[in-house]
Short mmCIF file of C-alpha atoms and ligand atoms in Angstrom, two decimals:
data_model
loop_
_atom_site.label_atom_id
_atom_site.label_comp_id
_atom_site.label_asym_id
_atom_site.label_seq_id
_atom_site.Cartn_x
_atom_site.Cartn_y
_atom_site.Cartn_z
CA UNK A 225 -21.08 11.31 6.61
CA UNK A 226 -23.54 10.60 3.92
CA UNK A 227 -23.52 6.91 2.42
CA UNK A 228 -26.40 5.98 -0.16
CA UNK A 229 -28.28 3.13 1.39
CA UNK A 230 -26.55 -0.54 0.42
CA UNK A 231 -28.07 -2.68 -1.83
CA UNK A 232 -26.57 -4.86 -0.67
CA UNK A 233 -26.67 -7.07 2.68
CA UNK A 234 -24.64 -6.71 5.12
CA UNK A 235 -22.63 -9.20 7.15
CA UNK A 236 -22.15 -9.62 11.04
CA UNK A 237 -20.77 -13.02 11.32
CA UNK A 238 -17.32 -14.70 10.05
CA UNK A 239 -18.26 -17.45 8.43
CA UNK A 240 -14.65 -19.04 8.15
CA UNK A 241 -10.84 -18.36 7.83
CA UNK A 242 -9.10 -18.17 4.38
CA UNK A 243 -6.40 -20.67 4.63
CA UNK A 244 -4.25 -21.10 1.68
CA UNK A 245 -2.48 -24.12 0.21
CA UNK A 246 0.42 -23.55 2.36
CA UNK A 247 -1.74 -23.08 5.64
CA UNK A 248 -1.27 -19.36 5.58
CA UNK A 249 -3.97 -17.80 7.36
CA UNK A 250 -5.30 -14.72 4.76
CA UNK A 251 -6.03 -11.89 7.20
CA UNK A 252 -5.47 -8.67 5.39
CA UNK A 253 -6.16 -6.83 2.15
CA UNK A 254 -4.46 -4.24 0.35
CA UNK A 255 -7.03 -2.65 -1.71
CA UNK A 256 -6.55 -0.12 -4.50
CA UNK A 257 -9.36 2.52 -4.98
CA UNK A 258 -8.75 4.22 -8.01
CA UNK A 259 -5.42 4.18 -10.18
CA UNK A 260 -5.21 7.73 -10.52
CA UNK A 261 -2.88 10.31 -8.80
CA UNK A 262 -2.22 13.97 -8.46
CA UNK A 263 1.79 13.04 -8.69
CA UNK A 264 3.75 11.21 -11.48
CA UNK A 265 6.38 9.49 -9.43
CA UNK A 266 9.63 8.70 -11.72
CA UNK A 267 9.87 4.88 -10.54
CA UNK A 268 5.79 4.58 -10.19
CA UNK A 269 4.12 6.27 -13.23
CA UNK A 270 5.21 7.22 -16.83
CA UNK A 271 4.46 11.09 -16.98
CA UNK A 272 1.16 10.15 -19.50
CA UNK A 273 -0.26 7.59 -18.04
CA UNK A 274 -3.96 6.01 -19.62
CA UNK A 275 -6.10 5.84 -16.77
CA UNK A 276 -9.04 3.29 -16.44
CA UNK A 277 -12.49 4.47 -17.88
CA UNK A 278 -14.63 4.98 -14.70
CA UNK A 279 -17.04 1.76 -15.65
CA UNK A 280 -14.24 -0.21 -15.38
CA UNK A 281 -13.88 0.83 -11.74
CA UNK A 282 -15.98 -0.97 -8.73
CA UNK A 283 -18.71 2.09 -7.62
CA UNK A 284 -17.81 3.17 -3.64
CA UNK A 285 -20.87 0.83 -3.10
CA UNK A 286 -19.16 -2.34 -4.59
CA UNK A 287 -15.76 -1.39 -2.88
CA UNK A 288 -18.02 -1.49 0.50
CA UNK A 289 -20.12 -5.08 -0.51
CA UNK A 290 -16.43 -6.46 -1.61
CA UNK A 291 -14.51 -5.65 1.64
CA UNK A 292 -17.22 -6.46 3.61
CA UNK A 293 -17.33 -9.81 2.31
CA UNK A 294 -13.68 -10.34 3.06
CA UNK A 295 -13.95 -9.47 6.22
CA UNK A 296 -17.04 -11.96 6.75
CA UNK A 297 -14.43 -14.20 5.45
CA UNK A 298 -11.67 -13.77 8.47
CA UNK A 299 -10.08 -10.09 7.07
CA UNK A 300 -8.91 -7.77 10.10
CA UNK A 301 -6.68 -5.44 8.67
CA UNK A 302 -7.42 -3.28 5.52
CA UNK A 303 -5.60 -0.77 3.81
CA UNK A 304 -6.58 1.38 1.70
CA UNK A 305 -4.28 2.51 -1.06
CA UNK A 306 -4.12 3.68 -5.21
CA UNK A 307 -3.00 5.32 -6.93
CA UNK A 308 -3.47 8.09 -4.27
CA UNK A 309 -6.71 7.21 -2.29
CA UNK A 310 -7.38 10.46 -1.30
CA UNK A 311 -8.10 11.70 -4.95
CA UNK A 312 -10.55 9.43 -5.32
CA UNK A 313 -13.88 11.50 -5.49
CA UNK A 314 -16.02 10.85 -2.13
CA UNK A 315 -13.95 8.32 -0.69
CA UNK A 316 -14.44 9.37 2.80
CA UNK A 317 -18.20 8.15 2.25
CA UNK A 318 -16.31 4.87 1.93
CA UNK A 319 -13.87 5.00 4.83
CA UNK A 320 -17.05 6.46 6.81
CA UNK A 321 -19.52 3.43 5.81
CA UNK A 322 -16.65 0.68 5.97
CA UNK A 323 -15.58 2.06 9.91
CA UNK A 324 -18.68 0.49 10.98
CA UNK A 325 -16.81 -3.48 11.38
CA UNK A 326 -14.45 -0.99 13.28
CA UNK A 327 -17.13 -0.61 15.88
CA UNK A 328 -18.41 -4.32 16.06
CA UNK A 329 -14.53 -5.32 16.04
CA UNK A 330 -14.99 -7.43 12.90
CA UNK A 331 -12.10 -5.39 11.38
CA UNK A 332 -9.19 -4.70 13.83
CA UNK A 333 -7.56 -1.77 11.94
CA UNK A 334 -8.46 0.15 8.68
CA UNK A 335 -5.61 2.20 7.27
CA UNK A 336 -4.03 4.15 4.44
CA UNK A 337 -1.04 4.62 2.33
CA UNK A 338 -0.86 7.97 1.04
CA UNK A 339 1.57 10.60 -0.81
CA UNK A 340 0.08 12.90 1.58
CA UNK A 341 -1.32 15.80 -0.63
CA UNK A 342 -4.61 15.65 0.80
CA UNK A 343 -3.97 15.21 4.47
CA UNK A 344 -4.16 18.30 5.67
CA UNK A 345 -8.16 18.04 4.63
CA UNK A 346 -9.04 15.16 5.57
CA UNK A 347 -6.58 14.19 8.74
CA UNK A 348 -9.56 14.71 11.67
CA UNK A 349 -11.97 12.95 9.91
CA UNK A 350 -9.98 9.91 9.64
CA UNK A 351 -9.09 10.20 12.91
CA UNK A 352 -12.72 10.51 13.44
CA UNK A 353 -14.01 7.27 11.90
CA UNK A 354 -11.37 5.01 13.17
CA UNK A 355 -8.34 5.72 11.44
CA UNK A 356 -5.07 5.33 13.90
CA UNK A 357 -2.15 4.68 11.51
CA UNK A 358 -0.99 5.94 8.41
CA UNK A 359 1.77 5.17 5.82
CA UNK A 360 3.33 8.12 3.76
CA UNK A 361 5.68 7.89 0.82
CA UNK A 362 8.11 10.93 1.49
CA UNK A 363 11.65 10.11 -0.98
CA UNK A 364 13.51 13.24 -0.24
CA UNK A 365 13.22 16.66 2.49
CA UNK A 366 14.77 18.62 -0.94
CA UNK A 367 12.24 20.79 -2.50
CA UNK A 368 13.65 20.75 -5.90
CA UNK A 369 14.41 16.79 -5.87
CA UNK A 370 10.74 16.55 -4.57
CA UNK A 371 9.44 18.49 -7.27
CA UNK A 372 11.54 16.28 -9.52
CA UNK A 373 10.81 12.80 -8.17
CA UNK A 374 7.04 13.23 -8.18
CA UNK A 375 7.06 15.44 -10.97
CA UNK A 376 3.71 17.55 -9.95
CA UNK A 377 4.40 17.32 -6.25
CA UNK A 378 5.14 19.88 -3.80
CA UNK A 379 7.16 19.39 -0.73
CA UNK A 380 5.44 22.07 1.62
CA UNK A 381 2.23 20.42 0.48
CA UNK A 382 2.92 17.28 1.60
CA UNK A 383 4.61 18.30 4.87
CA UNK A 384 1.94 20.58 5.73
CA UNK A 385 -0.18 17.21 5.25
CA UNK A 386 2.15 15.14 7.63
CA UNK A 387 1.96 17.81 10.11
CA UNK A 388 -2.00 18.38 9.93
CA UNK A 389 -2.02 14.37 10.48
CA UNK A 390 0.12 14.37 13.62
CA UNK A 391 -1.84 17.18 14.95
CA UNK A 392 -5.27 14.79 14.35
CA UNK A 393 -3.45 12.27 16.63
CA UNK A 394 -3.24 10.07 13.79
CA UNK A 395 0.42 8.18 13.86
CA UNK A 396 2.23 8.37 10.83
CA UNK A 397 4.89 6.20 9.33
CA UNK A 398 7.30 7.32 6.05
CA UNK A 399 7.61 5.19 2.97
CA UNK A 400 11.03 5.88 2.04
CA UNK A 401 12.02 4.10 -1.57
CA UNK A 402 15.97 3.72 -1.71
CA UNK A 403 17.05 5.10 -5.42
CA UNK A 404 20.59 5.17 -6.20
CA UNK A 405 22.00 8.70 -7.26
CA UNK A 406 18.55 10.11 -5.94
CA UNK A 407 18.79 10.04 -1.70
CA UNK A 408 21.81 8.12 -1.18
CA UNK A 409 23.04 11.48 0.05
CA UNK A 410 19.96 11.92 2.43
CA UNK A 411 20.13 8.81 4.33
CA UNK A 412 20.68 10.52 7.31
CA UNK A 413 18.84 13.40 7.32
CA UNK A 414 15.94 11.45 6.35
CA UNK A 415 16.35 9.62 9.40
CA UNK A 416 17.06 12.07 12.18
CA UNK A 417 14.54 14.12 10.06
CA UNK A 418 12.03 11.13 11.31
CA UNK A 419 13.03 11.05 15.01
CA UNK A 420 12.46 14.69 15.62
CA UNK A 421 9.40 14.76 14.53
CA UNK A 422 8.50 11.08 16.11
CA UNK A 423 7.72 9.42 12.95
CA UNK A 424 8.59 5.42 12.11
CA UNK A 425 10.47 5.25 8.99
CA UNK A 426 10.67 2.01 6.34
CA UNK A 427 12.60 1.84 3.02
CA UNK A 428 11.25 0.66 0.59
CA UNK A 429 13.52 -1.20 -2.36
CA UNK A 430 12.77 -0.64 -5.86
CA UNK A 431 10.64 -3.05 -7.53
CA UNK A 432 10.22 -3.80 -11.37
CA UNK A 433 6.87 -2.87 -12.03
CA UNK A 434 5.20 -1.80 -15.16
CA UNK A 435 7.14 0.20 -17.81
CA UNK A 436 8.43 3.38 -17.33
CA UNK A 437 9.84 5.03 -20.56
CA UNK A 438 13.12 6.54 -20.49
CA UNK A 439 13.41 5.34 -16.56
CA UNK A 440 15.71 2.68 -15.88
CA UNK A 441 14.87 0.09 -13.78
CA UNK A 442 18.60 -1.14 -12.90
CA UNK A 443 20.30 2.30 -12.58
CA UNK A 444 17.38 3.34 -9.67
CA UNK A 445 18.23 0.14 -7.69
CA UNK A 446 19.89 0.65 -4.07
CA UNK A 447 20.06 -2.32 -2.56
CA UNK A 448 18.91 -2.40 0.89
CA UNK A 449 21.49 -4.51 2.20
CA UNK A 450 23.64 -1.19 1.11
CA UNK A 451 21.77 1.15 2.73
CA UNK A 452 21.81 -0.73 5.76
CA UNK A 453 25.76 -0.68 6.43
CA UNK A 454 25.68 2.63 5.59
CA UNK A 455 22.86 3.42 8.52
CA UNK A 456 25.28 1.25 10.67
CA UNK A 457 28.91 3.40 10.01
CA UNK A 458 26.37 6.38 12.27
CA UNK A 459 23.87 3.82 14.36
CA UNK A 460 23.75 0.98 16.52
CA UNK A 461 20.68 -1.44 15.30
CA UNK A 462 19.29 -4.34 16.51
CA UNK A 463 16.95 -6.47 14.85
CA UNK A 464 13.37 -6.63 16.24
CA UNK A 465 11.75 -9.90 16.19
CA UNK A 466 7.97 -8.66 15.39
CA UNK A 467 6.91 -9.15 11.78
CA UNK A 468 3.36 -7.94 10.47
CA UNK A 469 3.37 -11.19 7.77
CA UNK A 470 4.71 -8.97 4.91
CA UNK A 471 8.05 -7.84 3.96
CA UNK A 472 9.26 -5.39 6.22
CA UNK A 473 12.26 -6.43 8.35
CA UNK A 474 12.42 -4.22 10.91
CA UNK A 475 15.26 -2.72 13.67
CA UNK A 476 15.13 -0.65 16.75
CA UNK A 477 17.85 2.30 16.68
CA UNK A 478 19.81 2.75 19.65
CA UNK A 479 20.36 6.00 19.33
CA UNK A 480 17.45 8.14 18.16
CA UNK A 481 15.16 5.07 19.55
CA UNK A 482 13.19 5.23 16.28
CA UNK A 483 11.44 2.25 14.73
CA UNK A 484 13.26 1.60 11.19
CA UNK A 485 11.61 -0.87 8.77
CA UNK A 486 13.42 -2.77 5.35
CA UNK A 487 11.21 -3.68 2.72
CA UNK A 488 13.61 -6.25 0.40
CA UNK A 489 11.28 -7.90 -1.73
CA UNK A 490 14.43 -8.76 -3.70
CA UNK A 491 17.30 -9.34 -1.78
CA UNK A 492 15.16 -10.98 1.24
CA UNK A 493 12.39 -14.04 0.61
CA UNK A 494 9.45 -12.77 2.98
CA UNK A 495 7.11 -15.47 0.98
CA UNK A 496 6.57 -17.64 3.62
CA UNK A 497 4.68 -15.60 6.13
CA UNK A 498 2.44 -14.18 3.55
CA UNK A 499 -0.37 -12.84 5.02
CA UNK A 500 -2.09 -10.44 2.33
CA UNK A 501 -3.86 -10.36 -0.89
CA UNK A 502 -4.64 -7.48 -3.20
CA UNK A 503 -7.87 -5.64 -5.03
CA UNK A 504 -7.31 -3.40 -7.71
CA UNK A 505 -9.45 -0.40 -8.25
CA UNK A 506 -11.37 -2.98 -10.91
CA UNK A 507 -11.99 -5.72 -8.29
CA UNK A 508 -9.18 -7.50 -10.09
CA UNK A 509 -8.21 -10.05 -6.72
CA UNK A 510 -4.68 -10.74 -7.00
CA UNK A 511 -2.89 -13.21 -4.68
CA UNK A 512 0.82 -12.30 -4.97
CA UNK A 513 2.05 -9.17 -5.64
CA UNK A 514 4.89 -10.67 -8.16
CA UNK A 515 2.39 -12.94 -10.02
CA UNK A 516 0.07 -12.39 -12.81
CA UNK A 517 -2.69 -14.87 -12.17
CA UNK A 518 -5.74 -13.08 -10.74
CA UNK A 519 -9.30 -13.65 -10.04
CA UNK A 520 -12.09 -11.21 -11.60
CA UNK A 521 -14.30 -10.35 -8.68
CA UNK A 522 -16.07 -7.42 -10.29
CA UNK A 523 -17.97 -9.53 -12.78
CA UNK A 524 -19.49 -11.95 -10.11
CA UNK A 525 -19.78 -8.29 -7.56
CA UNK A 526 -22.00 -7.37 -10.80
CA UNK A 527 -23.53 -10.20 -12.03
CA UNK A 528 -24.99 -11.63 -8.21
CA UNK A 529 -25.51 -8.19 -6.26
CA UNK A 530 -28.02 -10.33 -4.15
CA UNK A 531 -25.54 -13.51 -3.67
CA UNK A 532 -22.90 -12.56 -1.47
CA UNK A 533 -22.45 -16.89 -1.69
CA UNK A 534 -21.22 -16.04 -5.07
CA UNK A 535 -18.60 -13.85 -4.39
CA UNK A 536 -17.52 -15.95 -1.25
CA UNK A 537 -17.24 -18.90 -3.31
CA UNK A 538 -15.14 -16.77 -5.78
CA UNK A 539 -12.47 -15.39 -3.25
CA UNK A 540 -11.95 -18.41 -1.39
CA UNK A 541 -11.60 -20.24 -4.54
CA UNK A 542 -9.14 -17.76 -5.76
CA UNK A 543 -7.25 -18.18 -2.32
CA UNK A 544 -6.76 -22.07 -3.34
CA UNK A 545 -5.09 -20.86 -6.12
CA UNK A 546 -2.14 -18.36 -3.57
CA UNK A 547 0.83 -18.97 -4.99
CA UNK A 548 4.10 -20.00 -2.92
CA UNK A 549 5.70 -16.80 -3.80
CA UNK A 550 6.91 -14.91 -6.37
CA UNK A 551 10.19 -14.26 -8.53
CA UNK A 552 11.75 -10.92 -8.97
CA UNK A 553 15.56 -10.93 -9.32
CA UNK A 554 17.83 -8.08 -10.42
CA UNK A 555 20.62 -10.42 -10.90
CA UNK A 556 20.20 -11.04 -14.24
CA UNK A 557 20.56 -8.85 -18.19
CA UNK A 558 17.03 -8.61 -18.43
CA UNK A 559 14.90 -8.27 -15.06
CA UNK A 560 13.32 -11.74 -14.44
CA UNK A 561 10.01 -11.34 -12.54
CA UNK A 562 9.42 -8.13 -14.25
CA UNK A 563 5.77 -7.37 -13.82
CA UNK A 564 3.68 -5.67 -16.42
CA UNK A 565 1.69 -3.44 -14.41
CA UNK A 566 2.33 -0.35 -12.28
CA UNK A 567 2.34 -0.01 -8.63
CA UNK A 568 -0.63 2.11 -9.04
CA UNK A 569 -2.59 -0.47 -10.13
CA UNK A 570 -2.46 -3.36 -7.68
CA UNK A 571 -1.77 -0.77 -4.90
CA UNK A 572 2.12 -0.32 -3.30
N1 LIG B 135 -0.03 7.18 -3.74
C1 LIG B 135 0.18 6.55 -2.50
C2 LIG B 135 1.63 6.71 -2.05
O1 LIG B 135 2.46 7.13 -2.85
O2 LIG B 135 1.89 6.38 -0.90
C3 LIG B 135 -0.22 5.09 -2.45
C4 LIG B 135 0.10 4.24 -3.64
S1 LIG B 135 1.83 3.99 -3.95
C5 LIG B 135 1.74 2.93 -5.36
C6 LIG B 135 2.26 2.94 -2.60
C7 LIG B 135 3.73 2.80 -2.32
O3 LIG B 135 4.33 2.14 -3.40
C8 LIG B 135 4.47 4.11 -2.14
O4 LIG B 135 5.18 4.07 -0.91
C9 LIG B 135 5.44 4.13 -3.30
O5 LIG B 135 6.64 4.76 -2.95
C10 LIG B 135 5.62 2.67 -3.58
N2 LIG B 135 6.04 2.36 -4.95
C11 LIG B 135 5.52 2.78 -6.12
N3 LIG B 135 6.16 2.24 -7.16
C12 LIG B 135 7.15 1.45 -6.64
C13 LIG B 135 8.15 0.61 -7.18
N4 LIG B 135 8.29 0.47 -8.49
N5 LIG B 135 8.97 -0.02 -6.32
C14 LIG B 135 8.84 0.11 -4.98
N6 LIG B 135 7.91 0.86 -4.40
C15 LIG B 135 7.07 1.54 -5.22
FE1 LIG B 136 1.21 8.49 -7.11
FE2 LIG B 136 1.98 7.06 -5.04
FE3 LIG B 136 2.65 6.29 -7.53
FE4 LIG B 136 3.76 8.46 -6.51
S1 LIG B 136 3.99 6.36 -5.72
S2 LIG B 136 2.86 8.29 -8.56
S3 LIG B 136 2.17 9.27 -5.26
S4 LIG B 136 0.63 6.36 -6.70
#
């Protein structure tokens, strides 16, 4: 794969850990490569969305300089998501050119969240550059509910895609988002749907971010704890003790033996293991995904192409600043925490 030569220097060596405040170790980013999609999911995107000018967005070139610099910095696990990451023109250049910390072990695992539109082209050469694991956000096995949650999705598309991935030897978990009066009813087919085909599985709950129009936030909420007991009236699950620093509980099935994952950033305080930060598609760094504050990267990536000190200075500054957690609550009239940006933008 083609990459235009960097102007920018590389980096071989970790130079030091990101600790933050409260001794949390920063070892992985989330980063967002564009904030556009081929699918207008109800609880993600309002159906006309205003997408970023393409200035505004860090080149493939800057994503490469940025991410490398993190992972001088102590970053081993990076995951790439949008928006949908496989629309963005070219990216494989980037996954090609960034697989290279894969092969001096710099970066222990470089991954993707996708809605799986694209997979069936690009599955093998993922698999080729280093790719092993992939996240896909699958909310219902009904065509017409598909076609109604995404909007401009199509079901067969995007199991076609899981199916070309499998068949790449790439191992693919489903993002499942729990939304009431949506696939309440599928629970269980969703799940035995998983363990044929030997997929993990994690629900997701819904969280309040960015506007959505007519959508209500409070009438798409299924709480987790909800969907659990109902999973236990069919299944025996016990709770596994492994955690990845983020917010997935997770439970081993007796039955089906599957792997099932519980994302409760709401009902669940997963704060103090933090592991992660997030980059938008506009280098925009931002330490919690619940909090506002954020630190600009992209005008110090811009302004000191030839200082990678710069930018250093700027991220681990920015990681002095990690907040203890964050403060979404559904309890209340009006939803307290509510952030004003999509998903989309800071990357799910
Ligand atoms: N387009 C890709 C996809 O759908 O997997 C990657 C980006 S998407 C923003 C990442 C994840 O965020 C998806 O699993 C999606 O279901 C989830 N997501 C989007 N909006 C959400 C919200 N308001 N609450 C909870 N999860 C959300
Ligand atoms: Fe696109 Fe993913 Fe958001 Fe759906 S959840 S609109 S696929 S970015």
């Amino acid at each position: 794969m083609n990459f235009e030569a960097p102007k920018y220097q590389d980096h071989h060596e970790v130079k030091s850990k990101l600790i933050d405040p409260f001794a949390r170790e920063i070892n992985y980013l989330r980063l967002s490569v564009t904030d556009r999609c081929d699918f207008r999911c109800l609880y993600c995107m309002s159906e006309n969305m205003q997408f970023l000018p393409k200035k505004d967005l860090l080149t493939l070139e800057e994503l490469d300089y940025m991410c490398s610099t993190f992972i001088k910095l102590g970053v081993k696990k990076l995951r790439v998501t949008g928006g949908e990451p496989l629309v963005r023109r070219d990216i494989m250049k980037f996954f090609g050119r960034i697989s290279r910390h894969l092969e001096t072990g710099l970066l222990e695992e470089l991954t993707l969240t996708t809605n799986g539109s694209q997979l069936r082209r690009f599955s093998s050469d993922l698999y080729k550059i280093g790719v092993r694991r992939i996240n896909v956000s699958l909310d219902t096995l009904n065509e017409e509910k598909f076609s109604k949650i995404t909007r401009w999705g199509r079901l067969s598309q995007v199991l076609d895609g899981i199916q070309a991935a499998q068949d790449a030897g790439l191992q693919v978990k489903i993002n499942t988002v729990a939304l009431k009066n949506f696939n309440e009813t599928e629970l269980f087919s969703i799940t035995d749907w998983c363990a044929s085909k030997n997929l993990d599985l994690t629900f997701i709950e819904v969280m309040p971010m960015g506007e959505l129009g007519e959508e209500d936030r409070k009438s798409q909420y299924w709480s987790l704890r909800d969907l659990r007991k109902k999973l236990e009236e069919n299944y025996s699950l016990h709770n596994l003790e492994e955690s990845t620093g983020g917010p997935a509980r997770y439970v081993r099935v007796e039955e089906t033996k599957q792997k099932i994952g519980f994302i409760t950033p709401l009902t669940h305080n997963f704060c103090e293991s933090c592991n992660r930060v997030r980059v938008t598609c506009t280098g925009e760094l931002f330490m919690c995904l619940g909090q506002e504050n954020n630190a600009n990267l992209r005008d110090t990536i811009r302004k000191y192409p030839n200082r990678p000190e710069e930018l250093e200075n700027d991220i681990k500054a920015a990681i002095d600043n990690k907040p203890k957690g964050h403060d979404f609550d559904y309890s209340r009239a009006s939803i307290k925490g509510q952030m004003s940006r999509h998903m989309s933008h800071t990357g799910g």
